[in-house]
Amino acid sequence: MTNVRMGIIGVGAQGAAYAQFITEGKVKNMVLGALSDADPARKQWATDNYPDVPFFDNYIDMLDSGTVDAVVTCVPHFLHPEIGIAALQRDIHALLEKPAGVYTKQVRELNEYAKTKPEVAFGIMFNQRTNPLYQKLKQLIDDGEIGDIRRTNWMITTWWRPQGYYDQSAWRATWKGEGGGVLVNQAPHQLDLLQWIAGMPSKVYSNVKYGYQRNISVEDEVTVMMEYANGATGVFVTCTHDIVGTDRFEILGDKGKIVVDDSKKITIKRLTKPEREMSDTMSMADVMNIFMGGKSDDIYSEEVIEFESVWGAQHIAVFENFAAHIVEGSPLLAPGSDGIHGVALANAIHLSSWFNKEVELPIDEELYLSELNKKIAAEQ
């Protein structure tokens, strides 16, 4: 196989963008095989824009048609595991949009089935993993540039959405349609990056507000305190009502600190000695010099790295990596099995807020599903 025939399931805004990327030849080793959507209006759109591409109003018909080698899911989150399993059952490679699902039980079932099909590619659209900035950040942490992590802080409030955004479709920002708000719609990339770079926390305690500044039933304001297995702490903050927004990610280690601003700039401050050694050996005269604003050269060195980001380039990079994995056997940057981690973190944050207590990971999957179903029933 030299070209993977990609089928797009769901051709709304995201699916339409993917179709354009592929047909414009921006994805190496990939062509557009077919389109599928249950909405009759999207069939007309497909006929107008891609008259030579097969269209199916039922994704199962697409999977059985012989027109695709792989599919990408651009549908409501609840459907991702179901479609993923259906594709894998037919030996069709599956690339899932984020999140992998709404609750860990359904994602675990998907992962377990995928294990029985190791020859079929299974990936997830964590496009930020292809972002050179976050690849560099992961390398710095993995290489021990700032030592053992002591604290993480990420404020990502650049997800502003007006009420009109939520009013576009009845399924948006509902427990039944999306399974949550900002945690499952806008912030899954950050939840994935947080655990990919710094590891999964062992405990979370959250303050989550539902319908805080928008007329919705799910969360639009989230503040989370985290604890890691080594005793390190963390804070994660996100929302959809900050029109000016902040994106700042700090990682403090025992040998320095890394600060990421606006997902465009990394500032690395490397201590000349581990902090504990400074604490144990520094004279009070040197300490007073620091307190009085003295030179920092003896304390740390500083490096600043700036990055440029082009919209769409990272999505294309995931598609290219997925195709290369199928055609050439290249390793996946974002294996589908990794999708469960961000879902688990989002589930734990919800649970903590629902019961107003600290929640340990891994969570009680049955308890989460039971409580989620209560939210869905109440919403109806």
Short mmCIF file of N, CA and C in Angstrom, two decimals, residues 69-219:
data_model
loop_
_atom_site.label_atom_id
_atom_site.label_comp_id
_atom_site.label_asym_id
_atom_site.label_seq_id
_atom_site.Cartn_x
_atom_site.Cartn_y
_atom_site.Cartn_z
N ASP A 69 -9.43 2.33 3.68
CA ASP A 69 -8.48 1.52 4.43
C ASP A 69 -8.43 1.95 5.89
N ALA A 70 -8.86 3.21 6.14
CA ALA A 70 -8.80 3.78 7.48
C ALA A 70 -9.92 4.80 7.61
N VAL A 71 -10.26 5.14 8.86
CA VAL A 71 -11.26 6.17 9.11
C VAL A 71 -10.80 7.09 10.23
N VAL A 72 -11.31 8.31 10.19
CA VAL A 72 -11.12 9.24 11.30
C VAL A 72 -12.51 9.64 11.77
N THR A 73 -12.71 9.71 13.09
CA THR A 73 -14.03 9.98 13.67
C THR A 73 -14.18 11.44 14.05
N CYS A 74 -15.07 12.15 13.39
CA CYS A 74 -15.36 13.55 13.70
C CYS A 74 -16.82 13.65 14.14
N VAL A 75 -17.15 12.95 15.19
CA VAL A 75 -18.52 12.79 15.65
C VAL A 75 -18.57 13.07 17.15
N PRO A 76 -19.77 13.17 17.75
CA PRO A 76 -19.85 13.36 19.19
C PRO A 76 -19.04 12.32 19.96
N HIS A 77 -18.51 12.73 21.10
CA HIS A 77 -17.52 11.95 21.85
C HIS A 77 -17.99 10.56 22.24
N PHE A 78 -19.25 10.42 22.59
CA PHE A 78 -19.76 9.12 23.02
C PHE A 78 -19.55 8.05 21.95
N LEU A 79 -19.54 8.47 20.68
CA LEU A 79 -19.49 7.51 19.58
C LEU A 79 -18.08 7.05 19.22
N HIS A 80 -17.06 7.72 19.72
CA HIS A 80 -15.69 7.37 19.32
C HIS A 80 -15.33 5.91 19.60
N PRO A 81 -15.55 5.39 20.81
CA PRO A 81 -15.20 3.98 21.05
C PRO A 81 -16.01 3.01 20.20
N GLU A 82 -17.30 3.28 20.05
CA GLU A 82 -18.18 2.41 19.25
C GLU A 82 -17.68 2.31 17.81
N ILE A 83 -17.38 3.46 17.22
CA ILE A 83 -16.90 3.46 15.83
C ILE A 83 -15.51 2.86 15.73
N GLY A 84 -14.68 3.14 16.73
CA GLY A 84 -13.34 2.57 16.73
C GLY A 84 -13.36 1.05 16.72
N ILE A 85 -14.20 0.47 17.55
CA ILE A 85 -14.31 -0.99 17.61
C ILE A 85 -14.87 -1.54 16.30
N ALA A 86 -15.89 -0.86 15.76
CA ALA A 86 -16.50 -1.33 14.50
C ALA A 86 -15.47 -1.34 13.37
N ALA A 87 -14.60 -0.33 13.33
CA ALA A 87 -13.57 -0.28 12.30
C ALA A 87 -12.54 -1.39 12.52
N LEU A 88 -12.05 -1.54 13.73
CA LEU A 88 -11.03 -2.54 14.01
C LEU A 88 -11.55 -3.95 13.74
N GLN A 89 -12.83 -4.17 14.02
CA GLN A 89 -13.42 -5.48 13.75
C GLN A 89 -13.31 -5.85 12.27
N ARG A 90 -13.30 -4.84 11.43
CA ARG A 90 -13.25 -5.05 9.97
C ARG A 90 -11.84 -4.86 9.42
N ASP A 91 -10.85 -4.83 10.32
CA ASP A 91 -9.45 -4.62 9.94
C ASP A 91 -9.24 -3.30 9.23
N ILE A 92 -10.01 -2.30 9.61
CA ILE A 92 -9.85 -0.94 9.08
C ILE A 92 -9.18 -0.09 10.15
N HIS A 93 -8.12 0.57 9.77
CA HIS A 93 -7.33 1.38 10.70
C HIS A 93 -8.18 2.52 11.25
N ALA A 94 -8.06 2.79 12.55
CA ALA A 94 -8.92 3.78 13.21
C ALA A 94 -8.10 4.90 13.84
N LEU A 95 -8.42 6.12 13.44
CA LEU A 95 -7.84 7.32 14.04
C LEU A 95 -8.98 8.09 14.70
N LEU A 96 -8.97 8.15 16.03
CA LEU A 96 -10.07 8.78 16.76
C LEU A 96 -9.77 10.23 17.05
N GLU A 97 -10.78 11.08 16.90
CA GLU A 97 -10.65 12.44 17.40
C GLU A 97 -10.61 12.38 18.92
N LYS A 98 -10.08 13.43 19.53
CA LYS A 98 -10.08 13.51 20.99
C LYS A 98 -11.45 14.01 21.45
N PRO A 99 -11.86 13.65 22.67
CA PRO A 99 -11.28 12.62 23.53
C PRO A 99 -11.63 11.23 23.01
N ALA A 100 -10.92 10.23 23.53
CA ALA A 100 -11.16 8.85 23.08
C ALA A 100 -12.56 8.38 23.41
N GLY A 101 -13.18 9.00 24.37
CA GLY A 101 -14.54 8.67 24.78
C GLY A 101 -14.93 9.59 25.91
N VAL A 102 -16.05 9.31 26.54
CA VAL A 102 -16.55 10.17 27.61
C VAL A 102 -16.19 9.61 28.98
N TYR A 103 -16.19 8.28 29.12
CA TYR A 103 -15.89 7.68 30.41
C TYR A 103 -14.93 6.51 30.19
N THR A 104 -14.12 6.25 31.21
CA THR A 104 -13.01 5.30 31.05
C THR A 104 -13.48 3.88 30.77
N LYS A 105 -14.65 3.50 31.25
CA LYS A 105 -15.09 2.13 31.02
C LYS A 105 -15.23 1.84 29.54
N GLN A 106 -15.83 2.77 28.77
CA GLN A 106 -16.01 2.54 27.34
C GLN A 106 -14.67 2.61 26.61
N VAL A 107 -13.77 3.49 27.07
CA VAL A 107 -12.46 3.60 26.43
C VAL A 107 -11.62 2.36 26.73
N ARG A 108 -11.76 1.83 27.93
CA ARG A 108 -11.01 0.61 28.28
C ARG A 108 -11.47 -0.57 27.41
N GLU A 109 -12.77 -0.65 27.17
CA GLU A 109 -13.28 -1.71 26.29
C GLU A 109 -12.69 -1.59 24.89
N LEU A 110 -12.60 -0.35 24.41
CA LEU A 110 -11.97 -0.10 23.10
C LEU A 110 -10.51 -0.54 23.11
N ASN A 111 -9.79 -0.13 24.14
CA ASN A 111 -8.37 -0.48 24.22
C ASN A 111 -8.15 -1.98 24.29
N GLU A 112 -9.01 -2.66 25.06
CA GLU A 112 -8.87 -4.11 25.19
C GLU A 112 -9.12 -4.80 23.85
N TYR A 113 -10.10 -4.28 23.11
CA TYR A 113 -10.35 -4.89 21.80
C TYR A 113 -9.19 -4.61 20.85
N ALA A 114 -8.66 -3.40 20.90
CA ALA A 114 -7.55 -3.04 20.02
C ALA A 114 -6.34 -3.95 20.24
N LYS A 115 -6.16 -4.42 21.47
CA LYS A 115 -5.03 -5.32 21.76
C LYS A 115 -5.14 -6.62 20.97
N THR A 116 -6.37 -7.00 20.64
CA THR A 116 -6.56 -8.25 19.89
C THR A 116 -6.30 -8.06 18.40
N LYS A 117 -6.08 -6.80 17.99
CA LYS A 117 -5.84 -6.48 16.58
C LYS A 117 -4.55 -5.68 16.44
N PRO A 118 -3.43 -6.23 16.88
CA PRO A 118 -2.18 -5.45 16.85
C PRO A 118 -1.72 -5.07 15.45
N GLU A 119 -2.22 -5.80 14.45
CA GLU A 119 -1.81 -5.51 13.07
C GLU A 119 -2.59 -4.35 12.46
N VAL A 120 -3.63 -3.86 13.15
CA VAL A 120 -4.45 -2.76 12.65
C VAL A 120 -4.07 -1.49 13.41
N ALA A 121 -3.81 -0.41 12.68
CA ALA A 121 -3.37 0.84 13.30
C ALA A 121 -4.51 1.46 14.11
N PHE A 122 -4.16 1.96 15.29
CA PHE A 122 -5.12 2.56 16.21
C PHE A 122 -4.45 3.79 16.80
N GLY A 123 -4.94 4.96 16.40
CA GLY A 123 -4.34 6.21 16.85
C GLY A 123 -5.38 7.19 17.35
N ILE A 124 -4.89 8.31 17.90
CA ILE A 124 -5.79 9.35 18.40
C ILE A 124 -5.24 10.71 17.99
N MET A 125 -6.13 11.65 17.72
CA MET A 125 -5.76 12.95 17.19
C MET A 125 -5.28 13.89 18.31
N PHE A 126 -4.18 13.52 18.94
CA PHE A 126 -3.53 14.41 19.88
C PHE A 126 -2.51 15.24 19.10
N ASN A 127 -3.02 16.19 18.33
CA ASN A 127 -2.16 16.93 17.42
C ASN A 127 -1.11 17.78 18.13
N GLN A 128 -1.38 18.13 19.41
CA GLN A 128 -0.38 18.93 20.12
C GLN A 128 0.89 18.13 20.43
N ARG A 129 0.81 16.82 20.33
CA ARG A 129 2.03 16.03 20.51
C ARG A 129 2.99 16.23 19.34
N THR A 130 2.50 16.74 18.22
CA THR A 130 3.38 17.02 17.09
C THR A 130 3.89 18.46 17.12
N ASN A 131 3.41 19.26 18.08
CA ASN A 131 3.84 20.64 18.22
C ASN A 131 5.30 20.64 18.66
N PRO A 132 6.21 21.24 17.88
CA PRO A 132 7.64 21.23 18.25
C PRO A 132 7.91 21.76 19.65
N LEU A 133 7.09 22.72 20.09
CA LEU A 133 7.30 23.27 21.44
C LEU A 133 7.09 22.19 22.50
N TYR A 134 5.98 21.46 22.40
CA TYR A 134 5.70 20.46 23.43
C TYR A 134 6.58 19.22 23.28
N GLN A 135 7.04 18.94 22.07
CA GLN A 135 8.01 17.86 21.92
C GLN A 135 9.31 18.25 22.61
N LYS A 136 9.71 19.51 22.47
CA LYS A 136 10.93 19.99 23.13
C LYS A 136 10.75 19.97 24.64
N LEU A 137 9.58 20.39 25.12
CA LEU A 137 9.32 20.40 26.56
C LEU A 137 9.40 18.99 27.13
N LYS A 138 8.80 18.03 26.45
CA LYS A 138 8.86 16.65 26.93
C LYS A 138 10.30 16.15 26.96
N GLN A 139 11.07 16.50 25.93
CA GLN A 139 12.48 16.08 25.90
C GLN A 139 13.25 16.65 27.07
N LEU A 140 13.01 17.94 27.38
CA LEU A 140 13.70 18.58 28.50
C LEU A 140 13.39 17.88 29.81
N ILE A 141 12.12 17.55 30.03
CA ILE A 141 11.72 16.87 31.27
C ILE A 141 12.28 15.46 31.31
N ASP A 142 12.15 14.73 30.19
CA ASP A 142 12.63 13.34 30.14
C ASP A 142 14.14 13.27 30.34
N ASP A 143 14.86 14.30 29.87
CA ASP A 143 16.32 14.32 30.00
C ASP A 143 16.79 14.83 31.35
N GLY A 144 15.84 15.18 32.22
CA GLY A 144 16.21 15.61 33.57
C GLY A 144 16.82 17.00 33.64
N GLU A 145 16.48 17.87 32.69
CA GLU A 145 17.09 19.20 32.64
C GLU A 145 16.79 20.02 33.90
N ILE A 146 15.63 19.83 34.50
CA ILE A 146 15.32 20.56 35.74
C ILE A 146 15.13 19.60 36.92
N GLY A 147 15.61 18.37 36.77
CA GLY A 147 15.57 17.40 37.86
C GLY A 147 14.19 16.83 38.12
N ASP A 148 13.97 16.42 39.35
CA ASP A 148 12.69 15.83 39.74
C ASP A 148 11.62 16.91 39.86
N ILE A 149 10.45 16.63 39.31
CA ILE A 149 9.35 17.61 39.34
C ILE A 149 8.84 17.78 40.77
N ARG A 150 8.65 19.04 41.15
CA ARG A 150 8.09 19.37 42.46
C ARG A 150 6.68 19.94 42.34
N ARG A 151 6.44 20.66 41.24
CA ARG A 151 5.13 21.29 41.10
C ARG A 151 4.85 21.58 39.64
N THR A 152 3.59 21.43 39.23
CA THR A 152 3.13 21.85 37.91
C THR A 152 1.98 22.84 38.09
N ASN A 153 1.96 23.85 37.25
CA ASN A 153 0.86 24.81 37.24
C ASN A 153 0.51 25.13 35.80
N TRP A 154 -0.73 24.89 35.42
CA TRP A 154 -1.13 25.25 34.05
C TRP A 154 -2.45 25.99 34.11
N MET A 155 -2.41 27.25 33.68
CA MET A 155 -3.62 28.03 33.50
C MET A 155 -3.84 28.17 32.00
N ILE A 156 -4.91 27.56 31.51
CA ILE A 156 -5.23 27.60 30.09
C ILE A 156 -6.68 28.07 29.95
N THR A 157 -6.86 29.37 29.84
CA THR A 157 -8.21 29.95 29.78
C THR A 157 -8.45 30.64 28.44
N THR A 158 -7.76 30.17 27.41
CA THR A 158 -7.90 30.76 26.07
C THR A 158 -8.99 30.08 25.26
N TRP A 159 -9.92 29.42 25.95
CA TRP A 159 -10.99 28.67 25.28
C TRP A 159 -12.30 29.45 25.25
N TRP A 160 -12.25 30.75 25.15
CA TRP A 160 -13.48 31.55 25.20
C TRP A 160 -14.49 31.09 24.16
N ARG A 161 -15.72 30.87 24.61
CA ARG A 161 -16.82 30.50 23.74
C ARG A 161 -18.05 31.32 24.13
N PRO A 162 -18.68 32.04 23.19
CA PRO A 162 -19.88 32.81 23.50
C PRO A 162 -21.10 31.91 23.59
N GLN A 163 -22.20 32.44 24.08
CA GLN A 163 -23.41 31.64 24.21
C GLN A 163 -23.86 31.11 22.86
N GLY A 164 -23.66 31.90 21.81
CA GLY A 164 -24.06 31.47 20.48
C GLY A 164 -23.38 30.20 20.03
N TYR A 165 -22.17 29.99 20.49
CA TYR A 165 -21.45 28.75 20.15
C TYR A 165 -22.21 27.54 20.68
N TYR A 166 -22.66 27.65 21.93
CA TYR A 166 -23.37 26.53 22.55
C TYR A 166 -24.77 26.34 21.97
N ASP A 167 -25.35 27.43 21.47
CA ASP A 167 -26.71 27.36 20.95
C ASP A 167 -26.80 26.82 19.52
N GLN A 168 -25.64 26.56 18.89
CA GLN A 168 -25.63 26.09 17.51
C GLN A 168 -26.32 24.74 17.33
N SER A 169 -26.12 23.84 18.32
CA SER A 169 -26.67 22.49 18.21
C SER A 169 -27.16 22.04 19.58
N ALA A 170 -28.23 21.24 19.57
CA ALA A 170 -28.84 20.79 20.83
C ALA A 170 -27.93 19.87 21.62
N TRP A 171 -26.98 19.19 20.94
CA TRP A 171 -26.11 18.25 21.64
C TRP A 171 -24.94 18.92 22.33
N ARG A 172 -24.65 20.17 21.93
CA ARG A 172 -23.47 20.84 22.50
C ARG A 172 -23.66 21.12 23.98
N ALA A 173 -22.57 20.97 24.73
CA ALA A 173 -22.53 21.33 26.15
C ALA A 173 -23.65 20.67 26.93
N THR A 174 -23.89 19.39 26.64
CA THR A 174 -24.87 18.61 27.39
C THR A 174 -24.20 17.33 27.87
N TRP A 175 -24.76 16.76 28.94
CA TRP A 175 -24.22 15.49 29.45
C TRP A 175 -24.51 14.37 28.46
N LYS A 176 -25.68 14.40 27.85
CA LYS A 176 -26.05 13.34 26.92
C LYS A 176 -25.30 13.46 25.60
N GLY A 177 -25.12 14.68 25.12
CA GLY A 177 -24.51 14.87 23.81
C GLY A 177 -23.00 14.84 23.82
N GLU A 178 -22.39 15.47 24.84
CA GLU A 178 -20.94 15.57 24.89
C GLU A 178 -20.30 14.91 26.10
N GLY A 179 -21.10 14.70 27.15
CA GLY A 179 -20.53 14.07 28.33
C GLY A 179 -19.75 15.03 29.21
N GLY A 180 -19.92 16.32 28.98
CA GLY A 180 -19.20 17.31 29.77
C GLY A 180 -19.02 18.59 28.98
N GLY A 181 -18.24 19.50 29.54
CA GLY A 181 -18.02 20.79 28.91
C GLY A 181 -16.58 21.00 28.51
N VAL A 182 -15.94 21.99 29.11
CA VAL A 182 -14.58 22.36 28.71
C VAL A 182 -13.58 21.22 28.88
N LEU A 183 -13.81 20.34 29.85
CA LEU A 183 -12.86 19.24 30.08
C LEU A 183 -12.87 18.21 28.96
N VAL A 184 -14.02 18.03 28.30
CA VAL A 184 -14.10 17.01 27.24
C VAL A 184 -14.15 17.61 25.84
N ASN A 185 -14.35 18.91 25.75
CA ASN A 185 -14.45 19.53 24.44
C ASN A 185 -13.20 20.33 24.10
N GLN A 186 -12.85 21.30 24.94
CA GLN A 186 -11.74 22.18 24.62
C GLN A 186 -10.39 21.73 25.20
N ALA A 187 -10.38 21.25 26.44
CA ALA A 187 -9.11 21.03 27.15
C ALA A 187 -8.51 19.62 27.09
N PRO A 188 -9.09 18.66 26.36
CA PRO A 188 -8.45 17.33 26.34
C PRO A 188 -6.99 17.35 25.89
N HIS A 189 -6.63 18.27 25.01
CA HIS A 189 -5.23 18.34 24.57
C HIS A 189 -4.32 18.66 25.75
N GLN A 190 -4.75 19.61 26.60
CA GLN A 190 -3.92 19.97 27.74
C GLN A 190 -3.87 18.85 28.78
N LEU A 191 -4.99 18.17 28.99
CA LEU A 191 -4.99 17.05 29.92
C LEU A 191 -4.04 15.96 29.43
N ASP A 192 -4.03 15.73 28.11
CA ASP A 192 -3.10 14.74 27.56
C ASP A 192 -1.67 15.20 27.70
N LEU A 193 -1.38 16.45 27.33
CA LEU A 193 -0.02 16.95 27.42
C LEU A 193 0.49 16.95 28.85
N LEU A 194 -0.39 17.30 29.79
CA LEU A 194 0.00 17.35 31.19
C LEU A 194 0.51 16.00 31.66
N GLN A 195 -0.23 14.93 31.35
CA GLN A 195 0.19 13.60 31.80
C GLN A 195 1.31 13.04 30.92
N TRP A 196 1.34 13.42 29.64
CA TRP A 196 2.39 12.96 28.72
C TRP A 196 3.75 13.51 29.14
N ILE A 197 3.75 14.75 29.60
CA ILE A 197 5.00 15.42 29.95
C ILE A 197 5.37 15.22 31.42
N ALA A 198 4.40 15.38 32.32
CA ALA A 198 4.70 15.36 33.75
C ALA A 198 4.24 14.09 34.46
N GLY A 199 3.48 13.23 33.78
CA GLY A 199 2.98 12.02 34.41
C GLY A 199 1.58 12.20 34.97
N MET A 200 0.92 11.08 35.22
CA MET A 200 -0.44 11.12 35.77
C MET A 200 -0.39 11.44 37.26
N PRO A 201 -1.25 12.34 37.72
CA PRO A 201 -1.35 12.55 39.17
C PRO A 201 -1.97 11.33 39.84
N SER A 202 -1.75 11.20 41.11
CA SER A 202 -2.32 10.08 41.87
C SER A 202 -3.61 10.49 42.58
N LYS A 203 -3.81 11.82 42.79
CA LYS A 203 -5.00 12.31 43.47
C LYS A 203 -5.39 13.66 42.87
N VAL A 204 -6.69 13.95 42.88
CA VAL A 204 -7.15 15.28 42.47
C VAL A 204 -8.24 15.76 43.42
N TYR A 205 -8.29 17.07 43.59
CA TYR A 205 -9.37 17.72 44.33
C TYR A 205 -9.78 18.93 43.51
N SER A 206 -11.04 19.02 43.15
CA SER A 206 -11.44 20.04 42.19
C SER A 206 -12.58 20.93 42.67
N ASN A 207 -12.58 22.13 42.13
CA ASN A 207 -13.71 23.06 42.27
C ASN A 207 -14.19 23.33 40.85
N VAL A 208 -15.32 22.77 40.50
CA VAL A 208 -15.85 22.87 39.14
C VAL A 208 -17.22 23.53 39.19
N LYS A 209 -17.42 24.49 38.30
CA LYS A 209 -18.71 25.17 38.26
C LYS A 209 -19.41 24.84 36.94
N TYR A 210 -20.69 24.52 37.06
CA TYR A 210 -21.50 24.08 35.92
C TYR A 210 -22.49 25.18 35.55
N GLY A 211 -22.44 25.61 34.27
CA GLY A 211 -23.31 26.71 33.87
C GLY A 211 -23.01 27.97 34.64
N TYR A 212 -21.73 28.21 34.90
CA TYR A 212 -21.31 29.35 35.73
C TYR A 212 -21.53 30.68 35.02
N GLN A 213 -21.04 30.81 33.80
CA GLN A 213 -21.20 32.05 33.04
C GLN A 213 -21.87 31.83 31.69
N ARG A 214 -22.35 30.62 31.45
CA ARG A 214 -23.07 30.32 30.23
C ARG A 214 -24.32 29.52 30.57
N ASN A 215 -25.33 29.62 29.73
CA ASN A 215 -26.57 28.89 29.96
C ASN A 215 -26.41 27.47 29.44
N ILE A 216 -25.67 26.66 30.17
CA ILE A 216 -25.40 25.26 29.83
C ILE A 216 -25.46 24.43 31.11
N SER A 217 -25.55 23.12 30.95
CA SER A 217 -25.65 22.26 32.13
C SER A 217 -24.30 21.67 32.53
N VAL A 218 -23.28 21.82 31.70
CA VAL A 218 -21.98 21.22 31.97
C VAL A 218 -20.99 22.30 32.40
N GLU A 219 -19.74 21.89 32.64
CA GLU A 219 -18.77 22.80 33.25
C GLU A 219 -18.19 23.82 32.26
#
